[in-house]
Short mmCIF file of C-alpha atoms in Angstrom, two decimals:
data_model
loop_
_atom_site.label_atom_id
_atom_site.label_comp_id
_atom_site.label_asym_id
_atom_site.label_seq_id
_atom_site.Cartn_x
_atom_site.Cartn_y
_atom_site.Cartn_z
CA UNK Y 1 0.00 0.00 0.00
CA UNK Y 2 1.24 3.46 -0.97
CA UNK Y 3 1.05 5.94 1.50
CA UNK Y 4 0.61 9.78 0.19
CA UNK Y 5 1.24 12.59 2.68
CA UNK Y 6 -0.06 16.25 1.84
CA UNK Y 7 -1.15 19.32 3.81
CA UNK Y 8 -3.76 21.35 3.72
CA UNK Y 9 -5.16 24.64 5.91
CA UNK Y 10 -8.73 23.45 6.34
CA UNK Y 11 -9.80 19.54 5.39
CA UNK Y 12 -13.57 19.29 5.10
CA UNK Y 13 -14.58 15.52 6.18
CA UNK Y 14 -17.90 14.89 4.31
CA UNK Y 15 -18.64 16.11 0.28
CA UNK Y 16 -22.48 16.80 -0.01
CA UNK Y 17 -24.03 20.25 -0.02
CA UNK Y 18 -22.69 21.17 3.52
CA UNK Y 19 -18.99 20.10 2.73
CA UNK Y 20 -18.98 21.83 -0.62
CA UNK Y 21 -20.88 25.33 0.64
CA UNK Y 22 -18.52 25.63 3.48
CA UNK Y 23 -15.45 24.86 0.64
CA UNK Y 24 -17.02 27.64 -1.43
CA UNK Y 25 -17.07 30.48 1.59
CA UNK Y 26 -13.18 29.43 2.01
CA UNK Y 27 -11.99 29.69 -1.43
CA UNK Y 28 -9.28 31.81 -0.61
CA UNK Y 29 -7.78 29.01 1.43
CA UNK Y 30 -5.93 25.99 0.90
CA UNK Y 31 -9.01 23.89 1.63
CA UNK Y 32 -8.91 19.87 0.78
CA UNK Y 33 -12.41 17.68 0.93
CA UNK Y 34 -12.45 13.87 1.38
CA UNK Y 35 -15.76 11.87 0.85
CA UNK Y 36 -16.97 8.42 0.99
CA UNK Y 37 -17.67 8.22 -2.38
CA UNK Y 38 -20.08 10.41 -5.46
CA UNK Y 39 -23.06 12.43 -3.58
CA UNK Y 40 -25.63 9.78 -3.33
CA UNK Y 41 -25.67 8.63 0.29
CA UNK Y 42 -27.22 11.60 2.08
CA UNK Y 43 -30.02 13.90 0.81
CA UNK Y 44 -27.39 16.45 -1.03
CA UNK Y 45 -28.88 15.79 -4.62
CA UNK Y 46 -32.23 13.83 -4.39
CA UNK Y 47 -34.46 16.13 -2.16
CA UNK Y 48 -37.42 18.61 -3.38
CA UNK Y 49 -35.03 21.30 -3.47
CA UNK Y 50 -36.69 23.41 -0.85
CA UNK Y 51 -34.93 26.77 0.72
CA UNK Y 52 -37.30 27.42 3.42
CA UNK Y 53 -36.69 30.86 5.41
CA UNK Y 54 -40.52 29.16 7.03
CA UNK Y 55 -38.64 26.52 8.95
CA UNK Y 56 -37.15 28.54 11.37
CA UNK Y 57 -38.44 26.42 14.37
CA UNK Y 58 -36.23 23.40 15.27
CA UNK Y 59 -37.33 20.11 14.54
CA UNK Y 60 -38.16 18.98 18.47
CA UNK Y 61 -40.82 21.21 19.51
CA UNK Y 62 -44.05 20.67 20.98
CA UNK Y 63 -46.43 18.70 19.19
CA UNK Y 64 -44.06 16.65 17.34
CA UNK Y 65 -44.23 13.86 19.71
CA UNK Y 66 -48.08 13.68 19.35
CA UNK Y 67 -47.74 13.93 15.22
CA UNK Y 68 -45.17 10.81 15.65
CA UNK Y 69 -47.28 8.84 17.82
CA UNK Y 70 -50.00 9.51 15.36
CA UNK Y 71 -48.03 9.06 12.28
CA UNK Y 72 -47.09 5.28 13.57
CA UNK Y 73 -50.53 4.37 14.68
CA UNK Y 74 -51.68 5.12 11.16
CA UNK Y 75 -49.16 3.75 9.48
CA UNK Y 76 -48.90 7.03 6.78
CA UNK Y 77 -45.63 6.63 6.16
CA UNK Y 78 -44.51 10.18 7.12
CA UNK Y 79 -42.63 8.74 10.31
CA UNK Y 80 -41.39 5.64 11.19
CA UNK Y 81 -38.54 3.12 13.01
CA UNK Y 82 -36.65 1.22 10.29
CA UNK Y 83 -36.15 -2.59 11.65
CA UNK Y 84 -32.35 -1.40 10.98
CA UNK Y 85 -32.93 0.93 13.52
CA UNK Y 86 -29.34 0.58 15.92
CA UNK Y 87 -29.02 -0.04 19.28
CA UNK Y 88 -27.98 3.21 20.27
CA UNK Y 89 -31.13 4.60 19.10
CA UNK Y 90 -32.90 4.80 22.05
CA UNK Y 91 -31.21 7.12 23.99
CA UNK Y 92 -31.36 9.74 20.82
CA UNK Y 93 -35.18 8.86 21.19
CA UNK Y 94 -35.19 9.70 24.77
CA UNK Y 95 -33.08 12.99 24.39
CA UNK Y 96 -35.57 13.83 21.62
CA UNK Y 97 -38.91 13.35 23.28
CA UNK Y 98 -37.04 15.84 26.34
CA UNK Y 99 -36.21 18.38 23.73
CA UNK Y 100 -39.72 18.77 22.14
CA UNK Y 101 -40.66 22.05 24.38
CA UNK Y 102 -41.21 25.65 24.18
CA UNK Y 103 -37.93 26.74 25.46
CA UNK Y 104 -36.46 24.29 23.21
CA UNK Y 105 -38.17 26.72 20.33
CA UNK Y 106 -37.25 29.41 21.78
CA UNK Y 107 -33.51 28.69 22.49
CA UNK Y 108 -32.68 27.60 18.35
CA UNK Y 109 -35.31 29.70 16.53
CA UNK Y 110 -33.65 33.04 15.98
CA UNK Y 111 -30.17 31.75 14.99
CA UNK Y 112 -32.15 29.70 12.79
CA UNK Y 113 -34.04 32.02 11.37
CA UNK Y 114 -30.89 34.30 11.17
CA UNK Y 115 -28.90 31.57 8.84
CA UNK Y 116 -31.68 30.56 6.54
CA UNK Y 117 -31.83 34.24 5.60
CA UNK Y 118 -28.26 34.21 4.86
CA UNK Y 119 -28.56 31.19 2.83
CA UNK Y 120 -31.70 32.40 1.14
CA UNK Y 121 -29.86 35.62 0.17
CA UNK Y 122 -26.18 34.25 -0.83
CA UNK Y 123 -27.79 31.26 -2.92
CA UNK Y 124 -29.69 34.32 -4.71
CA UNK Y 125 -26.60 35.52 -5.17
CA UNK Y 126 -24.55 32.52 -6.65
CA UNK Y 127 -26.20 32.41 -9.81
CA UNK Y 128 -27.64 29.08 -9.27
CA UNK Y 129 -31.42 28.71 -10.99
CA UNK Y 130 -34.18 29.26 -8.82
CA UNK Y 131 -38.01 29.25 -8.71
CA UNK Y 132 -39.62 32.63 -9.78
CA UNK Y 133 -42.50 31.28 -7.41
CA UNK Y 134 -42.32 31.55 -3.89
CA UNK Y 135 -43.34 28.10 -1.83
CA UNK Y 136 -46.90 27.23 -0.95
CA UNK Y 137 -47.69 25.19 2.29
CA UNK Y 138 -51.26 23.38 1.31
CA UNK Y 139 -53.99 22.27 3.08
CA UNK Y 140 -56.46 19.39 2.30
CA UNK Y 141 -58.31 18.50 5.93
CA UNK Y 142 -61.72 19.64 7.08
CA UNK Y 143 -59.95 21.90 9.21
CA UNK Y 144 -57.82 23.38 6.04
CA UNK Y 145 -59.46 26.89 7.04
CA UNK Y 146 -58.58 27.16 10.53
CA UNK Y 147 -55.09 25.26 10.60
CA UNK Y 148 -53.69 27.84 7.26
CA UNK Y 149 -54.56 30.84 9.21
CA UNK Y 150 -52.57 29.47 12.52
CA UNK Y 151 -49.66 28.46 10.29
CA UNK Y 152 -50.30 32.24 8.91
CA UNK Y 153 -50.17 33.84 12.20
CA UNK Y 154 -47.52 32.09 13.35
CA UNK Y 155 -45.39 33.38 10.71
CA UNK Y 156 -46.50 36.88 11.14
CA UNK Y 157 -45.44 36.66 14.95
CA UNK Y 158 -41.50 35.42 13.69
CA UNK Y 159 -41.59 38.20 11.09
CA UNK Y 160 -41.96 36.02 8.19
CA UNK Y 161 -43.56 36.82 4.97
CA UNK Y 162 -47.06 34.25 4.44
CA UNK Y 163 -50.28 35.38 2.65
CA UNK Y 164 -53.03 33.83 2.84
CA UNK Y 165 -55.12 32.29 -0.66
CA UNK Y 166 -58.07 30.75 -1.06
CA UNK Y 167 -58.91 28.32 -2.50
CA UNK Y 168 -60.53 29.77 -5.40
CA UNK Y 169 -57.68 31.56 -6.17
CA UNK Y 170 -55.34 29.06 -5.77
CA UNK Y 171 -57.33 26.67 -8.45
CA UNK Y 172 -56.66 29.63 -10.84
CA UNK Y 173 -52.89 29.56 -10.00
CA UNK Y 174 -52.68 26.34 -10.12
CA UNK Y 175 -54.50 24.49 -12.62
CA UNK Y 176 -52.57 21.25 -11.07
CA UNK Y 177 -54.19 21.07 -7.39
CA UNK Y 178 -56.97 18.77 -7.19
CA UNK Y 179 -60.34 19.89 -5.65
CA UNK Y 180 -59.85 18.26 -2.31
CA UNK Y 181 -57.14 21.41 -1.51
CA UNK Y 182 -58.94 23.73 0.75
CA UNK Y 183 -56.53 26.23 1.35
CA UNK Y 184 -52.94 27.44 0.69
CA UNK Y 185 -50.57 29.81 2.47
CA UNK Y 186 -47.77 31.33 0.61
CA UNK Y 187 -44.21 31.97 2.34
CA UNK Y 188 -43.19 35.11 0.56
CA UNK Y 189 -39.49 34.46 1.36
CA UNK Y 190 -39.21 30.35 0.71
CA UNK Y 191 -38.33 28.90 -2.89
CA UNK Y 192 -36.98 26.06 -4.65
CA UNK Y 193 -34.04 24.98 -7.01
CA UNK Y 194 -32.08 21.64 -8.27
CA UNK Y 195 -30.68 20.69 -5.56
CA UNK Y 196 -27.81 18.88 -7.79
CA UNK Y 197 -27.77 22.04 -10.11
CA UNK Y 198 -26.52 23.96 -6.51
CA UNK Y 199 -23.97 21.17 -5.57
CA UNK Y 200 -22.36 21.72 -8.68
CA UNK Y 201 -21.71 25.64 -8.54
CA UNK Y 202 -20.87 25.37 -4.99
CA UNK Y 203 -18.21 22.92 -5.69
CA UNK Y 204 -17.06 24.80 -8.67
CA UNK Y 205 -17.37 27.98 -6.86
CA UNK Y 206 -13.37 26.84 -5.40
CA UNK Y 207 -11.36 26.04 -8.50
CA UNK Y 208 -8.17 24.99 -6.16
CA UNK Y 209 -10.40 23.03 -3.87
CA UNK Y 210 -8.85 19.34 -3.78
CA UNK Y 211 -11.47 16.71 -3.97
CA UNK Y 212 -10.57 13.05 -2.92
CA UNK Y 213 -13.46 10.51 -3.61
CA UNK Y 214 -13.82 7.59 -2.12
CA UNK Y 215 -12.07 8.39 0.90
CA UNK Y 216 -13.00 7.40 4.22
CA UNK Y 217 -11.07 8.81 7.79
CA UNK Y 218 -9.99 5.48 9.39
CA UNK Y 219 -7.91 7.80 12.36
CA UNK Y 220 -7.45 11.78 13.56
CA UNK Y 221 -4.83 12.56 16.11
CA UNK Y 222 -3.45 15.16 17.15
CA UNK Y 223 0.23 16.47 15.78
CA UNK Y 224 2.17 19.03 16.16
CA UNK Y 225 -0.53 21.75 16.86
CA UNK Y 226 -2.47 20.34 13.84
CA UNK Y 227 -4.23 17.41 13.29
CA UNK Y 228 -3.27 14.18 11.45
CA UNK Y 229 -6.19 12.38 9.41
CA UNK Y 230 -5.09 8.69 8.34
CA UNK Y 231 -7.48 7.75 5.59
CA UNK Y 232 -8.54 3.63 4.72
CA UNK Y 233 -6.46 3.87 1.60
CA UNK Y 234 -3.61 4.96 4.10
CA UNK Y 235 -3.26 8.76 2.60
CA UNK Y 236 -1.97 10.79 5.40
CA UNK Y 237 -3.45 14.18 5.79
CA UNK Y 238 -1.82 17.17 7.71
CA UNK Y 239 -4.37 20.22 8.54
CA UNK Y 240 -4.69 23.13 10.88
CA UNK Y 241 -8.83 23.16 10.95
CA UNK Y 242 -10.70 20.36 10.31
CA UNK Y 243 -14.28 20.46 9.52
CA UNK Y 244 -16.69 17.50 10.38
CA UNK Y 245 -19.33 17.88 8.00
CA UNK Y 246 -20.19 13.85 7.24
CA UNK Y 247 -24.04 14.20 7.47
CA UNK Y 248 -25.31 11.22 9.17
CA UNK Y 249 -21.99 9.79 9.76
CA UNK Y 250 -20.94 12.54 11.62
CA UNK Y 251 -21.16 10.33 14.70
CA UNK Y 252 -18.51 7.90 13.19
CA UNK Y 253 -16.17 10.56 12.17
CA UNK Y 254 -16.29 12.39 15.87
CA UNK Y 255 -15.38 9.07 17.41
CA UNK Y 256 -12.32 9.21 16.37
CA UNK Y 257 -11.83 12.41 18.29
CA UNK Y 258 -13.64 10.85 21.07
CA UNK Y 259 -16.82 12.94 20.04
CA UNK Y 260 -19.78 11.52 20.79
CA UNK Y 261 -22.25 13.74 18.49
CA UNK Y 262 -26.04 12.82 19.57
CA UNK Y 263 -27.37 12.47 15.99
CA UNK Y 264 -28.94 9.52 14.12
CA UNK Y 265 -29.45 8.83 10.29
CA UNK Y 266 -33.39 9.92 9.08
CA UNK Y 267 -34.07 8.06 6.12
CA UNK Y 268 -36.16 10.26 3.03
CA UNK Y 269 -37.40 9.04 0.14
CA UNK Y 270 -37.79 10.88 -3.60
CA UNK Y 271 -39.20 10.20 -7.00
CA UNK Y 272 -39.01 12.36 -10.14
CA UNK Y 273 -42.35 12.34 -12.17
CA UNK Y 274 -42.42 13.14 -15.82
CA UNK Y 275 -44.91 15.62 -16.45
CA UNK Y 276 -46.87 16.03 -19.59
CA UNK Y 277 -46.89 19.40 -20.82
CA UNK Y 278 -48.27 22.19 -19.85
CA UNK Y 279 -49.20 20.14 -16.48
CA UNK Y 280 -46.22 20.42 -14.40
CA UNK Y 281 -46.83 23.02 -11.42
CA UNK Y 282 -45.23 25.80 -10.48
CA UNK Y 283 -45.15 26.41 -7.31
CA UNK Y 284 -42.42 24.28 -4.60
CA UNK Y 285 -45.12 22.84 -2.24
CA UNK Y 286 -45.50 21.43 0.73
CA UNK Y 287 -48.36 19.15 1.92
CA UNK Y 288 -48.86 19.95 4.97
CA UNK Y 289 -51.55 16.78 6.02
CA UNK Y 290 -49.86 14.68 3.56
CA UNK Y 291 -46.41 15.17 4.89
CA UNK Y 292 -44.76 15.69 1.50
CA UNK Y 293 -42.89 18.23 -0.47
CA UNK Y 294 -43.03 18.91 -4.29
CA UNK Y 295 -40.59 20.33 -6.21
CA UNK Y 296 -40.57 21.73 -10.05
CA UNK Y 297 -36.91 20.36 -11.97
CA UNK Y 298 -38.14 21.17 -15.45
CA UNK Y 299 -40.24 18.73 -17.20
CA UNK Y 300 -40.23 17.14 -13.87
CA UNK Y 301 -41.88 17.22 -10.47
CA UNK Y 302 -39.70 16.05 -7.97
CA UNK Y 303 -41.56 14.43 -4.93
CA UNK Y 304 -40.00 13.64 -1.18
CA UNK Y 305 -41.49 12.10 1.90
CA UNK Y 306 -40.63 10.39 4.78
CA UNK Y 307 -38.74 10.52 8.26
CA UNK Y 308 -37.38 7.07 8.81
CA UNK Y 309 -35.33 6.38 11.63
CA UNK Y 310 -32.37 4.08 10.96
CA UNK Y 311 -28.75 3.09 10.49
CA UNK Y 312 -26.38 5.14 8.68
CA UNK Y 313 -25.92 2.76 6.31
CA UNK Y 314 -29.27 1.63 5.45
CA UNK Y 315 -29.96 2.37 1.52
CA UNK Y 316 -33.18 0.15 1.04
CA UNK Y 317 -35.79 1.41 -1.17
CA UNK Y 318 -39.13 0.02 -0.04
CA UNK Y 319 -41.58 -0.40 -3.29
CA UNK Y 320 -44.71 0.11 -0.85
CA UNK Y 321 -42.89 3.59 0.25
CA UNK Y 322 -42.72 4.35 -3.37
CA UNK Y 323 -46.47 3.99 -4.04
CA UNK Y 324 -47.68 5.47 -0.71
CA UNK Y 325 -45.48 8.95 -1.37
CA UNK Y 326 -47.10 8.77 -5.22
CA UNK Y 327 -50.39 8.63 -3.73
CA UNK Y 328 -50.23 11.36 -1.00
CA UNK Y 329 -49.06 13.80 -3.43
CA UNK Y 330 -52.01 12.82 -5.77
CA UNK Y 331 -54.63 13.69 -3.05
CA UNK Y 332 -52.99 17.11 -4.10
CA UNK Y 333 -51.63 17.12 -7.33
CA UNK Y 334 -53.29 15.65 -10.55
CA UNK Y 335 -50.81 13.37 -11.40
CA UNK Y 336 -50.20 10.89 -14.50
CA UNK Y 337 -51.31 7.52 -13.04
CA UNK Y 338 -48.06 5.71 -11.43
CA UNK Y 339 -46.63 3.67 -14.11
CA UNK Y 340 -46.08 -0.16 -13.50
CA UNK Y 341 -42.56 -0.13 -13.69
CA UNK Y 342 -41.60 1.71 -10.75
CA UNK Y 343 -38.20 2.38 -12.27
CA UNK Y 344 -39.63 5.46 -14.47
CA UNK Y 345 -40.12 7.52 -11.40
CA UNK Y 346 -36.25 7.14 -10.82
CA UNK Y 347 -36.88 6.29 -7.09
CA UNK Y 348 -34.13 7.32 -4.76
CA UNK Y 349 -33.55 7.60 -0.81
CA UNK Y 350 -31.23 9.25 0.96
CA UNK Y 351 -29.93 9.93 4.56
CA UNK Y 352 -30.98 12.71 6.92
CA UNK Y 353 -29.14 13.56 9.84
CA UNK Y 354 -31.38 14.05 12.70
CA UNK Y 355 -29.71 16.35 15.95
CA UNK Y 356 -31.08 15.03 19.46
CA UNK Y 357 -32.41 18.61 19.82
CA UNK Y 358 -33.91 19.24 16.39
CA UNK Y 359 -31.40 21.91 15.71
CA UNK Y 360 -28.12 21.66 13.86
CA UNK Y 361 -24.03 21.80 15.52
CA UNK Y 362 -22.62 24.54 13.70
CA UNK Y 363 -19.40 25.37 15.37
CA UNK Y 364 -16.02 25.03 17.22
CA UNK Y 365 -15.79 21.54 19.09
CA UNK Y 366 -14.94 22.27 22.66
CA UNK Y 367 -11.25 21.55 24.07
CA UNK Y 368 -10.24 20.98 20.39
CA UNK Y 369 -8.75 23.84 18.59
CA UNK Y 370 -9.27 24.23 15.26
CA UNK Y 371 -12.03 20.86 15.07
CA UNK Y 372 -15.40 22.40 13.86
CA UNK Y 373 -19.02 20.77 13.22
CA UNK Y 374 -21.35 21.25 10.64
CA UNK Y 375 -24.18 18.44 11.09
CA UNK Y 376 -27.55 17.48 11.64
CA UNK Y 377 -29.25 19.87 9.59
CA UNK Y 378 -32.37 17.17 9.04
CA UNK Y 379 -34.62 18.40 6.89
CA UNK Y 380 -33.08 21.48 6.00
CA UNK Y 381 -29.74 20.97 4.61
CA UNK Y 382 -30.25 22.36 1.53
CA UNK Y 383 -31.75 25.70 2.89
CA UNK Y 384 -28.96 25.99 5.52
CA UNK Y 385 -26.23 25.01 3.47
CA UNK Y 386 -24.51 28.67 2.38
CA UNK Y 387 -25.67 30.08 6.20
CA UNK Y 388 -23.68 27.40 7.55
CA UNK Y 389 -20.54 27.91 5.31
CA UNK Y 390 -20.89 31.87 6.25
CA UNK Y 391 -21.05 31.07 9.99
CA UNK Y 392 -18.12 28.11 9.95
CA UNK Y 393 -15.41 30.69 7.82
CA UNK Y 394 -16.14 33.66 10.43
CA UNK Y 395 -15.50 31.14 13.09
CA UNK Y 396 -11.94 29.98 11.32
CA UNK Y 397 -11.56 33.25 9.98
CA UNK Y 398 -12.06 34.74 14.16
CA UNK Y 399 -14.74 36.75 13.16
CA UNK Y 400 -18.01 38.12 14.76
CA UNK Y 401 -20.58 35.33 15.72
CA UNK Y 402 -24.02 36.65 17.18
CA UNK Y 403 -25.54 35.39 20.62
CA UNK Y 404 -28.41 33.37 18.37
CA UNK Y 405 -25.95 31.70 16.20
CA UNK Y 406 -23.36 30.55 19.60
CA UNK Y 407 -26.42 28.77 20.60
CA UNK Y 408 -26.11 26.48 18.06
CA UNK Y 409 -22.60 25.49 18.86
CA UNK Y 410 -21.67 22.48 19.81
CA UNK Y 411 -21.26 23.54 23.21
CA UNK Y 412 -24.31 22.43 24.35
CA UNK Y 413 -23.22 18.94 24.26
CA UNK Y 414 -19.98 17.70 26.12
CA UNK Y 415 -17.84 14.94 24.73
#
């Protein structure tokens, strides 16, 4: 086995959209990224392509544990336990279910709220193609009326642009929605975008950035003042920062820090649907008593669903998950009917990585100089991604970092 040796000023462990944003907001570094393999484990490429300003609340808050319970009794495939589901699990569960309170809300919401407008506003700004439409959140219960105007309210009090449409209206916008939506709120400031198209130019963005594939840290120890990553294929890799930014492996990596980063793998799933012309819609939605998100790519609609607790390395695509995700977007949508051969949806799943406290660790790893985190986004990866990469260079970079945005350090969990 030949061993390589090279240096670097920052190495980014993980490639997917956090990895490369954060690569993009160092360009005028030495920076060096090593990944498992292409893009296709975690959610960087597959997902609805959502930037959501709207999801400013973390993930644990109260109420989810009710919509869980619920979700599993019915069986609607929105959340669920994979049978892969590891050991370790429960006490992520646990830590969870503690989490889901107001304070909780109120601890990560405004540093939330604060990156998601800086990622809204720099992915604007890197030419990448977005929407022209802004997202709609739809409603299709018998209490459509009343549960649109709390969402609406509840916007208003955060400061966030939503209007109100009904459902007149929204039939006129939307020739696509079937007649069982009852009514839609708009988030002025939320959009969507190929989520591949934006991996690309962010990873372009760095033309020196060094990109090893297929690369896997087998050992980190300190050396020197810096830090010396020993990779499987025995490449040794010298670097003053390093940043952990493996998605659901995250966990893995920080072990061999001795880290021990409360976060678990969330499995989503995604199909592209060809769209005949002149049908395809054109709004990003989300279905909000469906628990799915839609997504225009073209000729395409791309559809995602599901929260599926399981193990990092769990890549199983479920055929029964592919139909019942079809369907709940056709309560909404009028969609072709779902061809036999499953295959023509291109069906795809991908791994979330779900924080014990709903929020993401964005930030200097106590007691280890120069060690940084950039993890369990969950759902919102893709809208974080540039925020992220803005708040991780002004930490490396020893530049100002707000009260809101220390409180999602990873500080609030000791290793």
């Amino acid at each position: 086995q030949v061993h390589v040796s090279v240096r670097t000023n920052t190495l980014i462990i993980g490639g997917g959209i956090i990895g490369v944003s954060i690569a993009s907001s160092l360009a005028d570094r030495d920076v060096m990224i090593i990944d498992s393999g292409e893009p296709r484990f975690g959610t960087s490429i597959g997902n609805a392509g959502h930037v959501v300003v709207s999801h400013a609340q973390p993930f644990a808050a109260p109420g989810m544990i009710a919509m869980g319970v619920k979700s599993l009794l019915h069986a609607d495939g929105a959340f669920a336990f994979s049978a892969h589901l590891p050991l370790q699990a429960t006490s992520w569960i646990a830590s969870f279910m503690r989490n889901c309170t107001r304070r909780n809300v109120e601890k990560f919401t405004p540093g939330l709220l604060s990156l998601l407008r800086t990622s809204a506003e720099l992915i604007h700004s890197s030419g990448v193609t977005t929407t022209s439409t802004p997202t709609w959140e739809v409603f299709t219960s018998h209490k459509a009326a009343d549960q649109a105007r709390v969402e609406s309210e509840h916007f208003s009090h955060l400061g966030i642009r939503s209007l109100l449409i009904n459902r007149s209206e929204a039939l006129e916008q939307e020739p696509s929605l079937t007649p069982q939506v009852k009514a839609v709120v708009e988030l002025g400031e939320d959009f969507g975008l190929d989520p591949r198209e934006l991996w690309q130019r962010l990873r372009a963005t760095n033309p020196d950035l060094v990109f090893h594939s297929h690369e896997l840290a087998a050992a980190i120890a300190p050396s020197k003042g810096r830090y010396l990553v020993t990779t499987t294929s025995g490449m040794q890799i010298t670097a003053e920062n390093i940043v952990i930014a493996a998605g659901s492996w995250s966990g893995e990596v920080g072990a061999l820090l001795g880290i021990k980063v409360p976060i678990i793998a969330a499995k989503g799933y995604s199909v592209s649907v060809p769209m005949p012309k002149g049908t395809n819609s054109l709004h990003p939605m989300i279905f909000a008593d469906e628990k799915t998100a839609t997504g225009p790519l073209g000729d395409y609609l791309r559809m995602s669903a599901r929260f599926e607790l399981t193990h990092p390395n769990d890549r199983s695509i479920k055929e029964k998950r592919i139909r019942q995700l079809y369907e709940r977007a056709a309560t909404v949508l009028n969609l072709p009917l779902i061809p036999t051969n499953l295959a023509e949806l291109s069906p795809w799943t991908g791994l979330r990585p779900a924080s014990a406290d709903g929020a993401p660790y964005i930030g200097p790893v106590p007691d280890l100089p120069g060690v940084y985190l950039a993890t369990g986004h969950g759902l919102i990866g893709t809208a974080l991604s540039l925020g992220t990469a803005d708040l991780i260079s002004r930490y490396i970079r020893d530049q100002a970092v707000t009260p809101a945005e220390l409180a999602l350090s990873p500080r609030r969990f000791r290793h």
